[in-house]
Short mmCIF file of C-alpha atoms in Angstrom, two decimals:
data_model
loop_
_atom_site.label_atom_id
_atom_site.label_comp_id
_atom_site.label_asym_id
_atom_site.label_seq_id
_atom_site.Cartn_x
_atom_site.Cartn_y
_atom_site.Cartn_z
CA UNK E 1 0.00 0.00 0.00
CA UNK E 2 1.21 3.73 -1.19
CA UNK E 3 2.68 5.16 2.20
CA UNK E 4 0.42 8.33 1.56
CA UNK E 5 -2.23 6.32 2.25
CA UNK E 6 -1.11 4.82 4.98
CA UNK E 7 -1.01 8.30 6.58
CA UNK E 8 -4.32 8.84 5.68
CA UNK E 9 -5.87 6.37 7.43
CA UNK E 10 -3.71 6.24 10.52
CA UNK E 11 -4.99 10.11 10.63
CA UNK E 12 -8.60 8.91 10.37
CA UNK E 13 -7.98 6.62 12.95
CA UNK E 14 -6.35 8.99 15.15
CA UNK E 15 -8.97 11.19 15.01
CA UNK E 16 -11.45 8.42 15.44
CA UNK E 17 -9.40 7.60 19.01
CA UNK E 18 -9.29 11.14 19.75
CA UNK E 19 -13.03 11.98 19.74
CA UNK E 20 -12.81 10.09 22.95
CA UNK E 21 -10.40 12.77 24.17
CA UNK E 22 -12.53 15.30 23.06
CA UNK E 23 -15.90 13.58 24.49
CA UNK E 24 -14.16 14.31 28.17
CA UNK E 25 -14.49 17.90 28.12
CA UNK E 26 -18.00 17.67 25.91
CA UNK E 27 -19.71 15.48 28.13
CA UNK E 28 -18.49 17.71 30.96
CA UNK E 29 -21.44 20.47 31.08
CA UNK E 30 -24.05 17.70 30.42
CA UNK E 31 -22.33 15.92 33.69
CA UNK E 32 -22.94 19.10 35.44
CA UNK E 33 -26.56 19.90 33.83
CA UNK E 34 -27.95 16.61 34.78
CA UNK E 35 -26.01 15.07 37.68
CA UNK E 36 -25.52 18.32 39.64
CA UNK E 37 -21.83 17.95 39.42
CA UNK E 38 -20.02 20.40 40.57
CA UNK E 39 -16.98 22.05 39.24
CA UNK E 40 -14.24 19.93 41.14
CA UNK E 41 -16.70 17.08 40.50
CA UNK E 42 -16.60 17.34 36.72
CA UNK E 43 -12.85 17.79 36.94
CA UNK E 44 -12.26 14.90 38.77
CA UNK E 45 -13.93 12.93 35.99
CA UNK E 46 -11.04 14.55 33.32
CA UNK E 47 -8.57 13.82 36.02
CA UNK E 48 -9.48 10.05 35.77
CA UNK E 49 -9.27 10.07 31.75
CA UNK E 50 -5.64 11.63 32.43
CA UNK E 51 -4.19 9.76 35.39
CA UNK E 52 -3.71 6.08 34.06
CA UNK E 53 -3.13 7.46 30.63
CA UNK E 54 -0.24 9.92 31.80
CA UNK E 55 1.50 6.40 33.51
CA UNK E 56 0.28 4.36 30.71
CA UNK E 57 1.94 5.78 27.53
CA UNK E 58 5.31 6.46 28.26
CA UNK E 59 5.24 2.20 29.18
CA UNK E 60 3.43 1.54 25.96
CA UNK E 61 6.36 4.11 24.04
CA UNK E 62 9.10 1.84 25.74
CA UNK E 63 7.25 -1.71 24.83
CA UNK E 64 7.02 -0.56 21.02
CA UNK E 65 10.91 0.67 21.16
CA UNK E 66 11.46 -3.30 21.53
CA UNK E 67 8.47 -4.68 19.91
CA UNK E 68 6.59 -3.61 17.19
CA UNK E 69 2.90 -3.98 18.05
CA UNK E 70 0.15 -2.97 15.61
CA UNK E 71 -2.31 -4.90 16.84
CA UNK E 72 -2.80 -2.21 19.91
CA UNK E 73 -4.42 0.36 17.16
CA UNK E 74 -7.67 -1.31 16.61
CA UNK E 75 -7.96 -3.12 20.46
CA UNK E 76 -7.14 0.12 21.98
CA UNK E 77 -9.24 2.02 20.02
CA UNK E 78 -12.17 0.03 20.78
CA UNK E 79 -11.32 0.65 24.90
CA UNK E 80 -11.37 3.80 23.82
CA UNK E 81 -14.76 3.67 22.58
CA UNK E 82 -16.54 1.32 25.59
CA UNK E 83 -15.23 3.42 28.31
CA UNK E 84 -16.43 6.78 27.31
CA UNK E 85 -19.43 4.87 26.22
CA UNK E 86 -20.17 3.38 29.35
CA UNK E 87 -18.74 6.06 31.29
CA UNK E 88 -21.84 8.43 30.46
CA UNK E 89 -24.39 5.63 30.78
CA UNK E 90 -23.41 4.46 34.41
CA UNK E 91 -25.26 6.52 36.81
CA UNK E 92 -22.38 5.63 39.47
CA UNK E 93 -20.25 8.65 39.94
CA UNK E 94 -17.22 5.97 41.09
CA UNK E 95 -18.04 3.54 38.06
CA UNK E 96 -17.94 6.94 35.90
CA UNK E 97 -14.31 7.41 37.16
CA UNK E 98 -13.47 3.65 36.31
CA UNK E 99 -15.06 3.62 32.73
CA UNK E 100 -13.38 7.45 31.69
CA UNK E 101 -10.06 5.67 33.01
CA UNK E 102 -10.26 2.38 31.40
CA UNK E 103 -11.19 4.81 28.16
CA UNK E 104 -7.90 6.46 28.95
CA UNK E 105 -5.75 3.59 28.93
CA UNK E 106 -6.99 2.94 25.49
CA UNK E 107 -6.15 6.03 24.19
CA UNK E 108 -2.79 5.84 25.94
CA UNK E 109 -2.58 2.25 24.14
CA UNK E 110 -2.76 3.56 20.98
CA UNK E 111 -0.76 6.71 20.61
CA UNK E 112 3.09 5.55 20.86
CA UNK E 113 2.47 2.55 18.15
CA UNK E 114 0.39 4.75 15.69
CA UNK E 115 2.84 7.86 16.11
CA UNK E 116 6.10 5.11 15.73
CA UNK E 117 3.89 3.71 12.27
CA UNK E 118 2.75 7.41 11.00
CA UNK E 119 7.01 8.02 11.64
CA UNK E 120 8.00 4.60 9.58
CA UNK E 121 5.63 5.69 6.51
CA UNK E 122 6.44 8.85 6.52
CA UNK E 123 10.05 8.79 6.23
CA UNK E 124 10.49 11.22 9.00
CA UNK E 125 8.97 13.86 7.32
CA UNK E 126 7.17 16.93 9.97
CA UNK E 127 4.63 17.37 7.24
CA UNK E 128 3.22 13.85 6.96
CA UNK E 129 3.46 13.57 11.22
CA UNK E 130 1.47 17.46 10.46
CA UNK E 131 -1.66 15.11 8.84
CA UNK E 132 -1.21 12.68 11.11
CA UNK E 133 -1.80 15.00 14.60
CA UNK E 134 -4.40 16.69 12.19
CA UNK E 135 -6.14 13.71 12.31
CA UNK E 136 -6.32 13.99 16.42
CA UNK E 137 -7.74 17.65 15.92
CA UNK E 138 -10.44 16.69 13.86
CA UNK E 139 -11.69 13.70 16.90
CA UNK E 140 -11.37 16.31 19.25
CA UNK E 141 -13.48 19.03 16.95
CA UNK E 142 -16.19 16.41 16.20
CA UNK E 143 -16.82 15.80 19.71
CA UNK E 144 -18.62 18.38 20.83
CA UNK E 145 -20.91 17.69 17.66
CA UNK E 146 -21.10 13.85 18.15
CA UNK E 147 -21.83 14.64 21.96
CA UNK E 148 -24.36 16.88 21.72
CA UNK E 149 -25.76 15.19 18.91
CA UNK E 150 -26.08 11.68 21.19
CA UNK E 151 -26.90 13.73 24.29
CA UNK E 152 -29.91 14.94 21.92
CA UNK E 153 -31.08 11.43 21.31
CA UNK E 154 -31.38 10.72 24.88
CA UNK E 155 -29.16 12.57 27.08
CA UNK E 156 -26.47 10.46 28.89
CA UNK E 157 -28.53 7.45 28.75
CA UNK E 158 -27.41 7.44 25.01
CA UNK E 159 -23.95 7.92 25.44
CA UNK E 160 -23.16 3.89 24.34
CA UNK E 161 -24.12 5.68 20.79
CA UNK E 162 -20.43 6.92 21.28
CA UNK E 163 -18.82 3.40 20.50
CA UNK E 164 -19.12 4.17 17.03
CA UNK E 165 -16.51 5.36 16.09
CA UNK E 166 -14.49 3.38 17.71
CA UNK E 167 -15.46 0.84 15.74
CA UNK E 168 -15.15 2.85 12.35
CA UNK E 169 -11.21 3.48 13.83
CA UNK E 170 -11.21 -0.49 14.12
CA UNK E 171 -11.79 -1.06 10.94
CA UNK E 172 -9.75 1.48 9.47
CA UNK E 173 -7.07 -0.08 10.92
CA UNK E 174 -6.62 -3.18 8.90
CA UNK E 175 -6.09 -2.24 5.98
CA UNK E 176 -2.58 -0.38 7.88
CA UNK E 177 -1.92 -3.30 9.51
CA UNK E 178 -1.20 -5.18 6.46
CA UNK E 179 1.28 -2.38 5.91
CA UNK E 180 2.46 -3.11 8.67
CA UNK E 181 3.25 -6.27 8.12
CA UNK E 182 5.40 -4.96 5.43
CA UNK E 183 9.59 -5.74 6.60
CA UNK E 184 10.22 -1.90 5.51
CA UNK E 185 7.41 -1.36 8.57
CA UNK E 186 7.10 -3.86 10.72
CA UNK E 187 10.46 -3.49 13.13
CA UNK E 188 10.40 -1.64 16.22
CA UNK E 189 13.57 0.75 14.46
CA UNK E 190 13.54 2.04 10.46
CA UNK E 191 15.70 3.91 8.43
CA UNK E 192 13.57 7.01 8.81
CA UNK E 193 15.26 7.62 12.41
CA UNK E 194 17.89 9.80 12.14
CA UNK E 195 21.58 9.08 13.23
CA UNK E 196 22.78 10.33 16.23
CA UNK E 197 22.84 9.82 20.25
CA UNK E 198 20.32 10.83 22.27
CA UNK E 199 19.84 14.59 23.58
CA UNK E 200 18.08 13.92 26.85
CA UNK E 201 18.82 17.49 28.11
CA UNK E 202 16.65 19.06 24.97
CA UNK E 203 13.99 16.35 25.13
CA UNK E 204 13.63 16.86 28.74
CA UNK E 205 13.29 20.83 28.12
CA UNK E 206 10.54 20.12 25.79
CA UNK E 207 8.98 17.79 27.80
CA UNK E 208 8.69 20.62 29.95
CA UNK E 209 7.39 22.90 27.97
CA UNK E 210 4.85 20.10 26.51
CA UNK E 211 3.69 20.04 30.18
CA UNK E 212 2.65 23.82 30.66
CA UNK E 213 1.20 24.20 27.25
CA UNK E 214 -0.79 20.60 28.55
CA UNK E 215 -2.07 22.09 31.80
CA UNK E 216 -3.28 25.75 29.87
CA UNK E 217 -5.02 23.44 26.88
CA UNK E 218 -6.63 20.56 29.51
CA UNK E 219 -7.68 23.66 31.54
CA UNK E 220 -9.82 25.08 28.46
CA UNK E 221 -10.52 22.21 27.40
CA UNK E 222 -12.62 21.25 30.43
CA UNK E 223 -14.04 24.98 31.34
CA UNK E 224 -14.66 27.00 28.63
CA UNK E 225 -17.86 25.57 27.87
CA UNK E 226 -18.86 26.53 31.24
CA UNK E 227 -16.99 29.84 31.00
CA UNK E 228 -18.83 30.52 27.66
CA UNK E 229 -21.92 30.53 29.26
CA UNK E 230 -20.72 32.80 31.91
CA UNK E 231 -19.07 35.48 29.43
CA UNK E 232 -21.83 35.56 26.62
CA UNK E 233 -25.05 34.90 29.09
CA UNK E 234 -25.88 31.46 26.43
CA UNK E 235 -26.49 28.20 27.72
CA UNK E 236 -25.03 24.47 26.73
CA UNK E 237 -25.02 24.65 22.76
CA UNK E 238 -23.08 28.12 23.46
CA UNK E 239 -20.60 26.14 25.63
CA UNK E 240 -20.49 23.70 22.89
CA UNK E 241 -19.50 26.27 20.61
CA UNK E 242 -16.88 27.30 22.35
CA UNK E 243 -15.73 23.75 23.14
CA UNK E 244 -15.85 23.39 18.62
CA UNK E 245 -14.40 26.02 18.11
CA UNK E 246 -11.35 25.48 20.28
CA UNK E 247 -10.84 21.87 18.66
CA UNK E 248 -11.12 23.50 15.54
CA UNK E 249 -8.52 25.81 16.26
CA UNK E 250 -6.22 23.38 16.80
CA UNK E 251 -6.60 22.24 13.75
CA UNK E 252 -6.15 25.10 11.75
CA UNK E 253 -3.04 25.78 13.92
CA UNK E 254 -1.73 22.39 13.23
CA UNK E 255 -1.70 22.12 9.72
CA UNK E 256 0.13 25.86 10.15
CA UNK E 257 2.50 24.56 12.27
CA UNK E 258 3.57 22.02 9.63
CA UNK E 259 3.69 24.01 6.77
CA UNK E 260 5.24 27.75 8.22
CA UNK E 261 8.38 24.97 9.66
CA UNK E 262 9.34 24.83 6.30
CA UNK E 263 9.91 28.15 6.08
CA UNK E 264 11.18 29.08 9.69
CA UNK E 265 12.40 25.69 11.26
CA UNK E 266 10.49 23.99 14.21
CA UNK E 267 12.35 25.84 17.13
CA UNK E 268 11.49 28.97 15.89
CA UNK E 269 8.00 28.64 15.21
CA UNK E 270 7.52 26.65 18.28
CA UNK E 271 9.25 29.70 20.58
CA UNK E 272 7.29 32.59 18.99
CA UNK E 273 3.85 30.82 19.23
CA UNK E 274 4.00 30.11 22.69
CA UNK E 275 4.63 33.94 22.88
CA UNK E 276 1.67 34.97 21.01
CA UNK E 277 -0.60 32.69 23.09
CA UNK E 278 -0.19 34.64 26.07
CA UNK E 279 -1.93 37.40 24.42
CA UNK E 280 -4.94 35.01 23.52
CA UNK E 281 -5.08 33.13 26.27
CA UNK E 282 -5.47 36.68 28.43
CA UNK E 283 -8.13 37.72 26.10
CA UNK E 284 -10.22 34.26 26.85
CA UNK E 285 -9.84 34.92 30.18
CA UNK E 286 -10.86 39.10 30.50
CA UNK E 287 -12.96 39.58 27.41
CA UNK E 288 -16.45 39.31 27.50
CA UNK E 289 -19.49 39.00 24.44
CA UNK E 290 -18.57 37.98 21.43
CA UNK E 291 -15.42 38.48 21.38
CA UNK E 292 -14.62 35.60 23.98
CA UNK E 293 -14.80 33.62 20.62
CA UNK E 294 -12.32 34.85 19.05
CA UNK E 295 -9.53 34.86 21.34
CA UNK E 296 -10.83 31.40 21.76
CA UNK E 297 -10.01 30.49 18.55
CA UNK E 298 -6.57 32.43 19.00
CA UNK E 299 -5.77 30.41 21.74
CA UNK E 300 -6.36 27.36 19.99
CA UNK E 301 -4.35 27.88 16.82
CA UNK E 302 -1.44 29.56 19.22
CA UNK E 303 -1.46 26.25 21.27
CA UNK E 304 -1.37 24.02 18.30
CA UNK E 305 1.11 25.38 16.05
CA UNK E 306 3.75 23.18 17.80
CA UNK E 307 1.91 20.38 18.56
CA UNK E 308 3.27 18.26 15.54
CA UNK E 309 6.62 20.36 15.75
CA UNK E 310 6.75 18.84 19.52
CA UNK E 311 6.30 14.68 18.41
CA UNK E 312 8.78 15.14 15.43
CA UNK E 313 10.94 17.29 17.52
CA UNK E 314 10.97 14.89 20.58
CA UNK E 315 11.91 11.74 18.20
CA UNK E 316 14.69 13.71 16.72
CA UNK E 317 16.20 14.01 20.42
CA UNK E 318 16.01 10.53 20.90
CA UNK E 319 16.27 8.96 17.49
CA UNK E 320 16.73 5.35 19.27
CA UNK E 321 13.89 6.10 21.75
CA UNK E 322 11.45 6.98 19.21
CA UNK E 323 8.45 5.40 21.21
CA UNK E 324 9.30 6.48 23.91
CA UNK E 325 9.67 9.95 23.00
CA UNK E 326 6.13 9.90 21.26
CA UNK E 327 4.79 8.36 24.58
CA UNK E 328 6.16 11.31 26.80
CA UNK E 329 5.18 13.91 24.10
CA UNK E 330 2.14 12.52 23.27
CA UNK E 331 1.12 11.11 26.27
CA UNK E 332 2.34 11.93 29.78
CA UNK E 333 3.11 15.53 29.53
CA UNK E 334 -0.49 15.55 27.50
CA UNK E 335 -2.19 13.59 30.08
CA UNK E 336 -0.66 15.90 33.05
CA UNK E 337 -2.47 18.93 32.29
CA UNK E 338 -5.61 16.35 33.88
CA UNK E 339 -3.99 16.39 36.94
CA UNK E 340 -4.52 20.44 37.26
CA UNK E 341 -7.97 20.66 36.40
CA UNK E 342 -8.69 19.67 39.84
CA UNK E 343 -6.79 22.21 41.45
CA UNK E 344 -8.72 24.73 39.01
CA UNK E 345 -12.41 23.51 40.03
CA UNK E 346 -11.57 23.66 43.23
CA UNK E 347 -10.49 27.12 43.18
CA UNK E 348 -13.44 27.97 40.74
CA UNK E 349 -15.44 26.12 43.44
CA UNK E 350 -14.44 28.36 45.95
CA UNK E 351 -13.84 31.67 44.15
CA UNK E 352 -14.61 32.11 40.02
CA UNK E 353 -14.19 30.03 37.36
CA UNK E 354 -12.34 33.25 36.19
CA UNK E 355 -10.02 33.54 39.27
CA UNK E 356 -9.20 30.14 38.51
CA UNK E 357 -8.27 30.37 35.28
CA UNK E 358 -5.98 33.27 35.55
CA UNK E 359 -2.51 31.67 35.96
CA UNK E 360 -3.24 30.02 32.56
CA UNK E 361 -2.44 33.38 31.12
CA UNK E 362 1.48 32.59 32.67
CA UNK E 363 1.86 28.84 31.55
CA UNK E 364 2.67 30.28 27.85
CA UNK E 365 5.50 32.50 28.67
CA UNK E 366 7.10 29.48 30.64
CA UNK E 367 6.87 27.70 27.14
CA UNK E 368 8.34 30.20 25.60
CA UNK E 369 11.11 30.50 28.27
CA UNK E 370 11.69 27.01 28.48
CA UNK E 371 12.06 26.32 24.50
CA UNK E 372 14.01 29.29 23.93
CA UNK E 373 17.60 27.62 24.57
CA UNK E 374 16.21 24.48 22.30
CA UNK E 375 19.05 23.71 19.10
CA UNK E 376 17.41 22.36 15.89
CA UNK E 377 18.06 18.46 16.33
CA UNK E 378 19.80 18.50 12.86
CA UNK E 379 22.20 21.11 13.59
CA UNK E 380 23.30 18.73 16.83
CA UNK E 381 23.45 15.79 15.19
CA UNK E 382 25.26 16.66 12.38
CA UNK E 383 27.03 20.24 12.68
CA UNK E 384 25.34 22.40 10.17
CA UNK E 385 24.08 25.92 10.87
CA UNK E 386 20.22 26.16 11.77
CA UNK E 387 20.38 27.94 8.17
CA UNK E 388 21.40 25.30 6.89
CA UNK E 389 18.66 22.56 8.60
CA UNK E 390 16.13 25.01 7.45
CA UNK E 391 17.43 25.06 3.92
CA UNK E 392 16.79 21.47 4.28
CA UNK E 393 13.80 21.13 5.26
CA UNK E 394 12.39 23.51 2.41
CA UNK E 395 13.79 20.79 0.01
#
């Protein structure tokens, strides 16, 4: 099978994994609306979606540096599926907590193989790993639609409606594991990894970095819907416009990111868009009406510009750790910004949901500060000038 296809359907199926990612923060207003949850309640419920999935992938990244194992795309995309499923239907707060987290672990099953397979067919290119995390964007921006659209039906008594597409993602996935199966695929190392040792000190600064921008995305994710309401007076479809529109402005600001890194290198672009996010982020936070949608929107393509910069960037660190970097990049330091939206309802319990999102506006000048010493991996690993790596990448 043509390796452009490939990519194409490992982004479908990313993005059919990643509406259960998205469905956390959706469901979250309909959790409040119905069950009387309160703010720290509804965050606990995104903290259990992030806690076994923040342990969980870096230990699925280091399994799939020694063993290639494709058949984790279509089983974990079906745990995926069940647990969000389930995890609306249960009227047990506690089994709502176990369901979210077994959904986690599925998502945290799939993203180290399918990002070490969307690296093997695309010959290590930024651009084809740019479709790939587009795919992700587009789960998370459909599921506010597919949410509201099942909570419609039958409120959360519908939500096993959810599990389907999960199993569209299943089936998507055969065809790419044949591919797979392929020799110039199948091992757990390719030729597409670049030569070189690994630069632990770099990774571990944008690990860092990874983490903040986690905690001020996982922090929107889960409140603006609610904020939304509060700014602009609507009521849930409001918040779920808010909740689209952020999804899709990550991925707008995704496919960006992949095509202005041509032009600019990763480093750079990475750097000045955290910068610029603190502006939009601010503007979420203090402006009211309308034009709370925009900045949302700003926010959104500011936080995702890097995003597929980040997973490309982190495998070029450690070109013999490449699961193991997409684990970390794509899952734990993801998967931590969970463990702060507690911390924010509780403070929005006790004060505003505005108080508490107010050091937010921070977390994207600590990105910036924290990337802003980061070398270009190809000028390490082989001695050219960053002019030179950019010249590169243009070709």
């Amino acid at each position: 099978m043509p390796k452009h296809r490939t990519i194409i359907l490992l982004s479908a199926g990313h993005a059919c994994v990643d509406v259960y990612q998205g469905s956390v923060a959706a469901l979250v207003p309909f959790f409040a609306a119905e069950r009387a949850y309160g703010y720290a309640a509804v965050s606990g419920i995104v903290l259990a979606a992030s806690l076994l999935s923040s342990v969980a992938q870096p230990l699925f990244g280091a399994l799939t540096d020694r063993w290639a194992m494709p058949w984790l795309l279509p089983s974990s995309t079906i745990l995926g599926g069940v647990g969000i499923g389930f995890g609306g239907f249960v009227d047990s707060y506690a089994l709502t907590l176990i369901f979210v987290a077994v959904s986690g672990i599925g998502v945290a099953a799939y993203h180290p193989e399918a990002a070490r397979a969307a690296r093997s067919a695309s010959g290590g290119g930024h651009t084809a790993m740019g479709w790939f995390s587009l795919g992700g964007n587009i789960g998370f921006a459909a599921a506010p639609v597919l949410v509201a659209a099942v909570m419609a039906i039958g409120g959360l008594r519908a939500s096993p409606l959810l599990v389907v597409p999960a199993l569209a993602g299943a089936v998507l996935c055969l065809p790419v594991l044949r591919a797979l199966a392929k020799p110039s695929l199948a091992g757990g190392r390719d030729d597409s990894e670049p030569a070189g040792s690994d630069d632990w000190k770099s990774f571990g600064k944008l690990s860092l970095a990874v983490v903040f921008r986690s905690i001020v995305f996982i922090g929107l994710s889960t409140f603006v819907s609610l904020y939304a309401q509060e700014r602009t007076g609507g009521g849930t479809t409001t918040g779920s416009a808010a909740l689209l529109l952020l999804f899709l402005g990550g991925a707008a600001g995704t496919l960006l990111g992949s095509r202005l890194a041509e032009r600019w290198g990763r480093v750079i672009l990475v750097r000045w868009s955290y910068l610029g996010t603190v502006v939009a982020v601010a503007g979420v936070v203090f402006v009211p009406g309308p034009g709370f949608f925009l900045f949302v929107l700003l926010a959104a393509v500011g936080l995702y510009v890097p995003f597929s910069l980040q997973i490309t960037l982190s495998q070029d660190y450690l070109p013999t750790r490449v699961g193991t970097a997409s684990g970390v990049t794509l899952g734990l330091t993801v998967s931590i910004g969970g463990l702060a939206s507690p911390v924010i309802g509780t403070i929005a319990d006790h004060t505003s949901l505005q108080t508490a999102l107010l050091p937010l506006i921070a977390l994207p000048a600590l990105c910036w500060i924290t990337t802003r010493t980061l070398p270009e991996p190809g000028s390490v690993q082989t001695g050219t000038s960053h002019e030179e790596t950019v010249s590169k990448l243009r070709r």
